[in-house]
mmCIF file of C-alpha atoms in Angstrom:
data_model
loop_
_atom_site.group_PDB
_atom_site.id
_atom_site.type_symbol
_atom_site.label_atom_id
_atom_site.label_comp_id
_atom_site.label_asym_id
_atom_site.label_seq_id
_atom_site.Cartn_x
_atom_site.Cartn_y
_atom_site.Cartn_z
ATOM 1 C CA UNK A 1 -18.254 -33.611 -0.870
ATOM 2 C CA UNK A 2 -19.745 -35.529 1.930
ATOM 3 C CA UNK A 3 -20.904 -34.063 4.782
ATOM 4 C CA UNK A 4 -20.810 -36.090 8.144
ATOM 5 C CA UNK A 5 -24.143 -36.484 9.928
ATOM 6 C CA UNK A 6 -24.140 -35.766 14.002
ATOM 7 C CA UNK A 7 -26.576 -38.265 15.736
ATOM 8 C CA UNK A 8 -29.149 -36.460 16.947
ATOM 9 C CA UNK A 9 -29.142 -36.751 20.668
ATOM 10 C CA UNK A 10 -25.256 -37.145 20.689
ATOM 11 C CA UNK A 11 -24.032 -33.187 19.061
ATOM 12 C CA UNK A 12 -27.441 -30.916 19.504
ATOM 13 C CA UNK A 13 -25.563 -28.112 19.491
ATOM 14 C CA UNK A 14 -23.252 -28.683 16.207
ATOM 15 C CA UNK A 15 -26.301 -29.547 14.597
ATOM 16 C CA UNK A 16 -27.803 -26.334 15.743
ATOM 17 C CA UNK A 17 -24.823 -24.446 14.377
ATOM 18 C CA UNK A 18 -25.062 -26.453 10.980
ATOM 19 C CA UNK A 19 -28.909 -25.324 10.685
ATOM 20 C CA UNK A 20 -28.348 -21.603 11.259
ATOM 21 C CA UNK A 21 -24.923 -21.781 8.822
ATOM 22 C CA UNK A 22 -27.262 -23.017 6.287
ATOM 23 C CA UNK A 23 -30.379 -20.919 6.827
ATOM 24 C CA UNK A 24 -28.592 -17.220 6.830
ATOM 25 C CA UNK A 25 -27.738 -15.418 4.117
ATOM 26 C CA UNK A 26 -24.095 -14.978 4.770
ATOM 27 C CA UNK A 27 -23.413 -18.459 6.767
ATOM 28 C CA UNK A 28 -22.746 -17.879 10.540
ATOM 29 C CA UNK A 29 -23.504 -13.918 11.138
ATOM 30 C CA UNK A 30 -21.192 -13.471 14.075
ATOM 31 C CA UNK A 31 -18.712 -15.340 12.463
ATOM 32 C CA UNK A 32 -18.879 -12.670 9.686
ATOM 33 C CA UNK A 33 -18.599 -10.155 12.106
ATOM 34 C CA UNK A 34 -15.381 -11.323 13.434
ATOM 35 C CA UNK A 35 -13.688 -11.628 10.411
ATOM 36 C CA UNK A 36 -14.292 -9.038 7.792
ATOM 37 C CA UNK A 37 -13.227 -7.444 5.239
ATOM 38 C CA UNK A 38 -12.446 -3.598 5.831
ATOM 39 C CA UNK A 39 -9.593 -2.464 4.148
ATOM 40 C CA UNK A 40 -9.434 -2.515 0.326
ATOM 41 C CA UNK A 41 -5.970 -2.297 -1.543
ATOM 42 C CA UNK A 42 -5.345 -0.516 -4.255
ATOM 43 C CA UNK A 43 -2.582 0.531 -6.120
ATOM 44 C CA UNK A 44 0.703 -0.582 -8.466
ATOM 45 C CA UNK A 45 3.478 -3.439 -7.671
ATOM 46 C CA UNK A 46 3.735 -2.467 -4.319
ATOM 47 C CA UNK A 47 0.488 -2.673 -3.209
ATOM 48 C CA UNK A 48 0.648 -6.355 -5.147
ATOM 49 C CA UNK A 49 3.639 -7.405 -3.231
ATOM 50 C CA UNK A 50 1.744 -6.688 -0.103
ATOM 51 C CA UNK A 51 -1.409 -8.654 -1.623
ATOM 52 C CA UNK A 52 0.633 -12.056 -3.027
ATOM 53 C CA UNK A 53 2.192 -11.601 0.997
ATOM 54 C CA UNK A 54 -0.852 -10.979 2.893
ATOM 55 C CA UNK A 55 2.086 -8.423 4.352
ATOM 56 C CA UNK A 56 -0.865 -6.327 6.711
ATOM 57 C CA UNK A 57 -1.558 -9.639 8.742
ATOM 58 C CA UNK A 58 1.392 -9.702 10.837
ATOM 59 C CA UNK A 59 1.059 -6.076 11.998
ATOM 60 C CA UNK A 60 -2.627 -6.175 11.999
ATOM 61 C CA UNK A 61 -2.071 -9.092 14.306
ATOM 62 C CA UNK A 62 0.545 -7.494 16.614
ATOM 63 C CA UNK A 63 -2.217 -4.552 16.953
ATOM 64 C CA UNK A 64 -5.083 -6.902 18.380
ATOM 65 C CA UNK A 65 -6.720 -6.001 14.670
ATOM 66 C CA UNK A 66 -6.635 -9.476 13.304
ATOM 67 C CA UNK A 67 -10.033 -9.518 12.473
ATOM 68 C CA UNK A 68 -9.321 -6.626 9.866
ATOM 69 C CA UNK A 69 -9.281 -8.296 6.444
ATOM 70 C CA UNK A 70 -8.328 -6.939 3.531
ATOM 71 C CA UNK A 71 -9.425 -7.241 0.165
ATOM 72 C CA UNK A 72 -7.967 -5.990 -3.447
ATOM 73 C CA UNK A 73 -7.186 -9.181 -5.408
ATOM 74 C CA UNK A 74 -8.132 -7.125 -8.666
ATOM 75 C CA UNK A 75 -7.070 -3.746 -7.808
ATOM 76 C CA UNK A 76 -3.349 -4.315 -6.963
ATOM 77 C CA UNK A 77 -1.723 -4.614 -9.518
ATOM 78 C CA UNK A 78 1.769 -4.329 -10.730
ATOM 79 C CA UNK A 79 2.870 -2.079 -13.779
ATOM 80 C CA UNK A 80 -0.069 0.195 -12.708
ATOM 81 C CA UNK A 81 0.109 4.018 -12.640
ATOM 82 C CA UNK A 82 -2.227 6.828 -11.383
ATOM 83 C CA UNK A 83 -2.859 7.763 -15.096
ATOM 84 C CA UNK A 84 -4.510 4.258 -15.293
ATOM 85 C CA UNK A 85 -6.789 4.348 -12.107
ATOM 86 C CA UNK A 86 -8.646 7.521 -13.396
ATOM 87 C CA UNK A 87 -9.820 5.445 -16.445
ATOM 88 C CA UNK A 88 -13.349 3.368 -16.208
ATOM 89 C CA UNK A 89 -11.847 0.236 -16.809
ATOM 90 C CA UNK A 90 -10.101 0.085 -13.653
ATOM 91 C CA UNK A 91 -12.347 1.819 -11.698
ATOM 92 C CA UNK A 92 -15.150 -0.522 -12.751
ATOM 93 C CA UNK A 93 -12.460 -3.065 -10.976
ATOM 94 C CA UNK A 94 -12.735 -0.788 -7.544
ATOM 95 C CA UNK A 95 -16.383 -0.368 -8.052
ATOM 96 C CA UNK A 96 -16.723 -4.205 -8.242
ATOM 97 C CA UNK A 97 -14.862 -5.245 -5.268
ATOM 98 C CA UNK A 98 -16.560 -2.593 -2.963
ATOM 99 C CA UNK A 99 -19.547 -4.340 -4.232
ATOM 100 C CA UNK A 100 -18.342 -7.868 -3.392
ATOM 101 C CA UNK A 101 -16.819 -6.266 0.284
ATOM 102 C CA UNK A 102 -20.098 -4.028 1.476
ATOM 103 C CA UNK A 103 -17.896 -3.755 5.042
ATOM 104 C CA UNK A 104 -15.280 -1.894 3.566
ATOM 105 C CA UNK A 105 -15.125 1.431 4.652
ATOM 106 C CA UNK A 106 -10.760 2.497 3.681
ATOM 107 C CA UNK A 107 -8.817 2.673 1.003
ATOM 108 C CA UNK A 108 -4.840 2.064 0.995
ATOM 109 C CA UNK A 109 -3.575 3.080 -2.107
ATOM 110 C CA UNK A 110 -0.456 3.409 -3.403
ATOM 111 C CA UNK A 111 0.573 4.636 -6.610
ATOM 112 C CA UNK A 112 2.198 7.051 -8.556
ATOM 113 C CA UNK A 113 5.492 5.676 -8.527
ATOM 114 C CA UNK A 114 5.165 4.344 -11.975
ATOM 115 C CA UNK A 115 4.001 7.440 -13.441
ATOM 116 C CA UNK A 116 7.828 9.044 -11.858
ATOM 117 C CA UNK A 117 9.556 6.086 -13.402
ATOM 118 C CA UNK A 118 7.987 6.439 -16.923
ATOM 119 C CA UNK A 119 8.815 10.177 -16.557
ATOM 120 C CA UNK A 120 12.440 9.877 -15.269
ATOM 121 C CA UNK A 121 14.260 6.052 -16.363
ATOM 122 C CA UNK A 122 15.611 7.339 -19.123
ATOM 123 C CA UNK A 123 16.015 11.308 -18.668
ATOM 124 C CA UNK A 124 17.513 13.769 -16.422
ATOM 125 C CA UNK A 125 14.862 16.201 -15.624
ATOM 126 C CA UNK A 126 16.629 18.046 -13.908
ATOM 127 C CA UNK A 127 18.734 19.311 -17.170
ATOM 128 C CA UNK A 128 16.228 18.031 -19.812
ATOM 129 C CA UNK A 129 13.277 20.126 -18.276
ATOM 130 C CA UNK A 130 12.853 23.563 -16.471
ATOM 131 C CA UNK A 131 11.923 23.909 -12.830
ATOM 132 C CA UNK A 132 8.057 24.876 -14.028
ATOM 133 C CA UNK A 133 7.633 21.947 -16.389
ATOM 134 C CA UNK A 134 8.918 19.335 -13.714
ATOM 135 C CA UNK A 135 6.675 20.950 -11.490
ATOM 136 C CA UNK A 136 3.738 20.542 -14.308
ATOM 137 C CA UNK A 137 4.188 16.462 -14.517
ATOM 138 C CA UNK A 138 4.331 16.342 -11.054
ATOM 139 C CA UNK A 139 1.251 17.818 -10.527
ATOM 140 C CA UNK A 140 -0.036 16.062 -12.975
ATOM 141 C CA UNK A 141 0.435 13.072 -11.611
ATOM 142 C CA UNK A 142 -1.232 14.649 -7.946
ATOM 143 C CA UNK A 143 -4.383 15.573 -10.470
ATOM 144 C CA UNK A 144 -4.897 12.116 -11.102
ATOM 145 C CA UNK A 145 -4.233 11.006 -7.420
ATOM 146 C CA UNK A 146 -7.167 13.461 -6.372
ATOM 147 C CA UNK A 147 -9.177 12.182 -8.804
ATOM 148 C CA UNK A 148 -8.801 8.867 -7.794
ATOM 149 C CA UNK A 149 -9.624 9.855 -4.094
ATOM 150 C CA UNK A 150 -12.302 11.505 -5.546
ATOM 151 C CA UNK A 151 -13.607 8.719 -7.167
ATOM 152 C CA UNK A 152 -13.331 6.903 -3.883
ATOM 153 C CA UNK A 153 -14.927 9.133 -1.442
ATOM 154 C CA UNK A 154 -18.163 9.228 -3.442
ATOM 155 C CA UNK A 155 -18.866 5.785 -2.459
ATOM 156 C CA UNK A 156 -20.669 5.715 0.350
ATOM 157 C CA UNK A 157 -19.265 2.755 2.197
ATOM 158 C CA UNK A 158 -15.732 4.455 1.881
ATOM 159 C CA UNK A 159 -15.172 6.690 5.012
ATOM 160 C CA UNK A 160 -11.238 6.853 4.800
ATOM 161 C CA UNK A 161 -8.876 6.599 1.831
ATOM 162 C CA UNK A 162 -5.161 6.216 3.021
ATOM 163 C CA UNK A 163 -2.180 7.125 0.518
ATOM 164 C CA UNK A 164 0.708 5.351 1.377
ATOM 165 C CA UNK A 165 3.998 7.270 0.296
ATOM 166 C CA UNK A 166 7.252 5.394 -0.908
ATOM 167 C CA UNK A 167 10.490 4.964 0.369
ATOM 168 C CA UNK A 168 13.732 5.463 -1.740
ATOM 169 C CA UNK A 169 15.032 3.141 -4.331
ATOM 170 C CA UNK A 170 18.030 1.950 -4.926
ATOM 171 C CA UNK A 171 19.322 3.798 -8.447
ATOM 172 C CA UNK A 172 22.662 1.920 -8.836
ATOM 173 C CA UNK A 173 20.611 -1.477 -8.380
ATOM 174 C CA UNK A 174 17.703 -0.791 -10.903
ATOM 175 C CA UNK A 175 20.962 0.702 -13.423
ATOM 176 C CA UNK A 176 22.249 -3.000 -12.899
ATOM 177 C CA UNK A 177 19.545 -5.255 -13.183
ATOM 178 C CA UNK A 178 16.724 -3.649 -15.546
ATOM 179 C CA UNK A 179 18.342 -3.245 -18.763
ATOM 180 C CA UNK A 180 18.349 -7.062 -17.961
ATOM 181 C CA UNK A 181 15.087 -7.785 -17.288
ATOM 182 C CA UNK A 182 13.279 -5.435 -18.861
ATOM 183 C CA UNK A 183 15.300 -5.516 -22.375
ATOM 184 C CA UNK A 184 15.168 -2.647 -24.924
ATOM 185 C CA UNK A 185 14.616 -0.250 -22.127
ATOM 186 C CA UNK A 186 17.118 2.509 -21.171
ATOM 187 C CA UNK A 187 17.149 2.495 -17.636
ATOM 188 C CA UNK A 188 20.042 4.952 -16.708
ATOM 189 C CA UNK A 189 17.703 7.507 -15.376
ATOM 190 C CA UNK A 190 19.648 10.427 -18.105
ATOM 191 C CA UNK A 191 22.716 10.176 -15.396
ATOM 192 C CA UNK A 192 20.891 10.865 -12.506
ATOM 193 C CA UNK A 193 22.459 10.469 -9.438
ATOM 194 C CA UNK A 194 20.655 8.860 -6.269
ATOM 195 C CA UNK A 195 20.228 12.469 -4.743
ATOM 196 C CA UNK A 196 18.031 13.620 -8.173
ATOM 197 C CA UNK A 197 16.039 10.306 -8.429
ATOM 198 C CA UNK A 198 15.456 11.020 -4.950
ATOM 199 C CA UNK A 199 14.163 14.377 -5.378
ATOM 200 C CA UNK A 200 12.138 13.385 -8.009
ATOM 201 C CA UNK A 201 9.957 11.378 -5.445
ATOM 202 C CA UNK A 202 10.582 14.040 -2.775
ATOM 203 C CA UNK A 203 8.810 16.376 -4.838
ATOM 204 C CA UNK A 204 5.599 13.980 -5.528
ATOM 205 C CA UNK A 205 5.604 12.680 -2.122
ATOM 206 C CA UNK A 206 4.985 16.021 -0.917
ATOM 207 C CA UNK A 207 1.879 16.937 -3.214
ATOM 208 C CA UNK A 208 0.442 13.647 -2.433
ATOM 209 C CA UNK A 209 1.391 15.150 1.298
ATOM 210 C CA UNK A 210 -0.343 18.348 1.081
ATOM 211 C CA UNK A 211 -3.502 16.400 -1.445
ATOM 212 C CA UNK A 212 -4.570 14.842 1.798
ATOM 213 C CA UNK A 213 -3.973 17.817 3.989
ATOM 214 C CA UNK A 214 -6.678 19.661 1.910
ATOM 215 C CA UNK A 215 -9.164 16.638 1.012
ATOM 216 C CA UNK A 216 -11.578 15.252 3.654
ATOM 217 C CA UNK A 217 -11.452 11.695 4.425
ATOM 218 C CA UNK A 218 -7.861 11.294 3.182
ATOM 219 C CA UNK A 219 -4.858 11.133 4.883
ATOM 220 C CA UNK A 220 -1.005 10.185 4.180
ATOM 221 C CA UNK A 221 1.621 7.764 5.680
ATOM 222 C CA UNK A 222 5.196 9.790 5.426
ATOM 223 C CA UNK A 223 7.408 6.221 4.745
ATOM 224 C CA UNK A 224 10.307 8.584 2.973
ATOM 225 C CA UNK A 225 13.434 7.365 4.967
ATOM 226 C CA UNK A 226 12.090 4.822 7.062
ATOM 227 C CA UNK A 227 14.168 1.827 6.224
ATOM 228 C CA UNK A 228 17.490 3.764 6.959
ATOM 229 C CA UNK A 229 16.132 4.941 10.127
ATOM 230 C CA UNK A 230 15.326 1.485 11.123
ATOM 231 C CA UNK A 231 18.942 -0.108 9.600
ATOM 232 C CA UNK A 232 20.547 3.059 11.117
ATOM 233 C CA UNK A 233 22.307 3.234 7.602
ATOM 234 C CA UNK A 234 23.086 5.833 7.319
ATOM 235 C CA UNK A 235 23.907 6.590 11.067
ATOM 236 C CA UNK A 236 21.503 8.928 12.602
ATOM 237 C CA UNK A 237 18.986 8.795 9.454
ATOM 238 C CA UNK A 238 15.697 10.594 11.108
ATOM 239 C CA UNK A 239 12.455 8.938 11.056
ATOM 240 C CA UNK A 240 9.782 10.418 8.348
ATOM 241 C CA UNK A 241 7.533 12.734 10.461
ATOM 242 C CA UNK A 242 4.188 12.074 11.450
ATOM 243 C CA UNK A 243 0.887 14.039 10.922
ATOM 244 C CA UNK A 244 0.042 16.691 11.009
ATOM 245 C CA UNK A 245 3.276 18.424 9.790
ATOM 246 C CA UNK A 246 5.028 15.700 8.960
ATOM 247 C CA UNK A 247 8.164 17.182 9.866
ATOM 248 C CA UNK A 248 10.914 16.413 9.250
ATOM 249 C CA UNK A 249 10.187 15.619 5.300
ATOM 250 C CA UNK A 250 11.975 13.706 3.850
ATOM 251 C CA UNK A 251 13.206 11.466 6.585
ATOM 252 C CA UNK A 252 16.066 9.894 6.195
ATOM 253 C CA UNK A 253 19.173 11.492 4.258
ATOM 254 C CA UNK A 254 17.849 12.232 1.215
ATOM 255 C CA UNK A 255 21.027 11.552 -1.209
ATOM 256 C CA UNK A 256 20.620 7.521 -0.202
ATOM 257 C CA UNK A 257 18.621 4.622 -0.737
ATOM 258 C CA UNK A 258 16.831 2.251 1.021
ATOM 259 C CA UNK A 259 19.253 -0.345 2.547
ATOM 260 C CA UNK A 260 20.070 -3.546 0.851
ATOM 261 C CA UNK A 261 18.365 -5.514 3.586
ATOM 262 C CA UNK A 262 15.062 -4.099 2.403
ATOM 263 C CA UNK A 263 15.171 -6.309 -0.924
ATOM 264 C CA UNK A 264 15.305 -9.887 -1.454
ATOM 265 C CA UNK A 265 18.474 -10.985 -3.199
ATOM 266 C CA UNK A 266 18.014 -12.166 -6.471
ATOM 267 C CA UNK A 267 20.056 -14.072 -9.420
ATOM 268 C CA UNK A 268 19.461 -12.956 -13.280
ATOM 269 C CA UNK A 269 21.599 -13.933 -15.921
ATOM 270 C CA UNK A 270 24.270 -15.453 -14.035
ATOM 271 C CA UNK A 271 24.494 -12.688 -11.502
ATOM 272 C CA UNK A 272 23.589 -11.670 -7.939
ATOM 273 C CA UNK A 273 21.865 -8.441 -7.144
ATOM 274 C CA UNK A 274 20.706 -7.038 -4.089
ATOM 275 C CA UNK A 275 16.917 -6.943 -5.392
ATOM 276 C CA UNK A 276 15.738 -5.276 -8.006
ATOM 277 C CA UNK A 277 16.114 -1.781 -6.186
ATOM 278 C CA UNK A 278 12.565 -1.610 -6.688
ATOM 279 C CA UNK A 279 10.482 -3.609 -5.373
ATOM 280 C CA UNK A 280 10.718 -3.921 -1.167
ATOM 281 C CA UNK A 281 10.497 -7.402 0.511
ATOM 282 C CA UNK A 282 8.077 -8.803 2.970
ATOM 283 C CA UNK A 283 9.598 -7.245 6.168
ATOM 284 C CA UNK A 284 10.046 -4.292 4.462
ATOM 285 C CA UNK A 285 6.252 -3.985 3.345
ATOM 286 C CA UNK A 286 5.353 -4.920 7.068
ATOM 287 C CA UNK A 287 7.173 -2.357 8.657
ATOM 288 C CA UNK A 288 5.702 0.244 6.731
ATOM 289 C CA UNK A 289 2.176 -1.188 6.939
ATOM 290 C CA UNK A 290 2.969 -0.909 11.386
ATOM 291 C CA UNK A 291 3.702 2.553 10.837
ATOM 292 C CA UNK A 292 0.036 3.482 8.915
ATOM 293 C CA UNK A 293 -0.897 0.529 11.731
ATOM 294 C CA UNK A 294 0.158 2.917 14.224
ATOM 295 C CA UNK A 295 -0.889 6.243 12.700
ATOM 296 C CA UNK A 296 -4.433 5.571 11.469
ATOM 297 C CA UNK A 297 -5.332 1.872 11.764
ATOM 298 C CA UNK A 298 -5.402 1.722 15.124
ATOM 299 C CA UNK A 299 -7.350 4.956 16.191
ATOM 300 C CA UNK A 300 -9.595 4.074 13.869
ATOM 301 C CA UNK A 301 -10.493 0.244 14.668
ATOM 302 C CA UNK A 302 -8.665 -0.218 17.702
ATOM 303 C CA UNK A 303 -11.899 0.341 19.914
ATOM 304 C CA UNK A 304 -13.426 -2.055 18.080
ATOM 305 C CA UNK A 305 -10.971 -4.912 18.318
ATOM 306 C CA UNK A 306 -11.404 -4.004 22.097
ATOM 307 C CA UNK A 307 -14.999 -4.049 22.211
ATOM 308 C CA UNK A 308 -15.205 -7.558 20.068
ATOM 309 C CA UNK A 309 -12.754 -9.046 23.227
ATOM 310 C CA UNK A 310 -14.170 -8.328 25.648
ATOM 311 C CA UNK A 311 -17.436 -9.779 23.871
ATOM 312 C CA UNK A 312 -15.887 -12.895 23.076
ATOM 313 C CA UNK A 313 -14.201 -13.067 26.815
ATOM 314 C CA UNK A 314 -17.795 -12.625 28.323
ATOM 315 C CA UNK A 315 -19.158 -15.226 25.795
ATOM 316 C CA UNK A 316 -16.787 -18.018 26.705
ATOM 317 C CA UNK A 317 -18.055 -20.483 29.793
#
């Protein structure tokens, strides 16, 4: 690559900037300081559909936080469960981008969805298991989310780890499409209806809930009912509550999904679906990243985007 050369009397002060780009250690500091990396993502599909998106910089825009980055190209990724982020193969992945993003001080995570849908896509468990043992996975499941907080907090750098809940799928669309895409798998959820799939996640949503009631340094974005609350479908759906009691939890009306208008049409085998019932589309992801925005994001790095104006307001001739 060629790089142009500024006459010396003619551009003293881009050659100035070219000099100290070249002579510190991490190019133009207060350049670095204005755009950095704080936020790592971590977590299953979701969290990659935000990644592949770049979903937070819209509503990290609309904040005044655009100079929040976020990181996590290796630790979102889809098919992932909580089961898998305890083991030290993908924590060495955490550990390695903290290492590469020293100005990270939060986690979002999401996960444990996948852990549900191994549990539940092909069995009722409300008739297949007891009260107690459903209880017992699900906890299960909130073990391995602790750990992975756990895990988290003992880095140093990490101040905040935020667990980003779910909203509710779409049963009748994932009965449609997955047997299709994902052949050889039963994906009828043991006859289920939306009300017990719901529950299902209900039930986990709230452990994760109360996990970062109990745990310092991690906290919980209620997103259970959102999307109908926003759609109005189904009229009068409540919001999700906010912290500290959440209330009311669920939000929403917990025998429906999330509308169609949170998914992306799609076309498989001849056929149009309303999404997957699955995964949530870009909007969707973005409104749900504004309300953690909103609840945590802000508060905690709002006072800095103010102080870094005004900086930049006195710097400017």
């Amino acid at each position: 690559m060629m790089v142009p050369r500024f006459p010396v009397t003619a551009y003293p002060l881009a050659r100035m900037i070219l000099l100290l780009a070249l002579l510190l250690p991490t190019g133009c500091g207060w350049c670095a300081k204005s755009y950095e990396e704080r936020i790592l993502l971590v977590g299953d599909s979701w969290a990659q559909g935000i990644w592949v998106t770049r979903a937070w910089e819209q509503p990290f825009k609309d904040a005044g936080l655009e100079h929040i980055r976020w990181a996590g190209e290796t630790t979102s990724i889809g098919g992932r469960k909580a089961s898998d982020f305890v083991k030290p193969e993908y924590q060495e992945k955490i550990r390695g981008e903290l290492d590469r993003h020293p100005n990270v001080d939060t986690v979002h995570l999401i996960i444990g969805g996948n852990d549900v849908l191994g549990r539940i896509r092909d069995t009722n468990v409300f008739t297949a298991w007891t009260e107690e043992q459903r209880m017992k996975e699900w906890q299960s499941i909130a073990a391995d989310i602790r750990t992975i907080c756990r895990f988290l907090l003992d880095f140093p750098q990490v101040r905040h780890v935020v667990i980003a809940g779910y909203d509710y799928l779409n049963v009748e669309t994932i009965r449609r499409i997955l047997p299709l895409v994902d052949q050889g798998k039963n994906w009828d959820f043991g006859g289920m209806t939306q009300a017990q799939v719901n529950q299902c996640f209900i039930e986990v949503e709230r452990l994760k809930m109360d996990l970062a009631r109990e745990m310092d340094g991690v906290e919980y974005v209620h997103n259970l009912g959102l999307n109908q609350h926003v759609f109005n479908q189904p009229e009068g759906a409540p919001a999700p509550g906010d912290p500290p009691d959440f209330t009311p939890f669920p939000g929403g009306d917990p025998s429906m999904p999330m509308p169609d208008a949170c998914f992306d049409q799609v076309e498989f085998a001849g056929q149009r679906f309303p999404g997957d019932g699955v995964h949530p589309n870009l909007a969707t992801h973005q409104r749900m990243i504004a309300r953690a925005v909103k609840l945590y994001y802000i508060p905690w790095y709002g006072s800095e985007a103010g102080k870094k104006a005004q900086a930049e307001a006195a710097a400017k001739p």
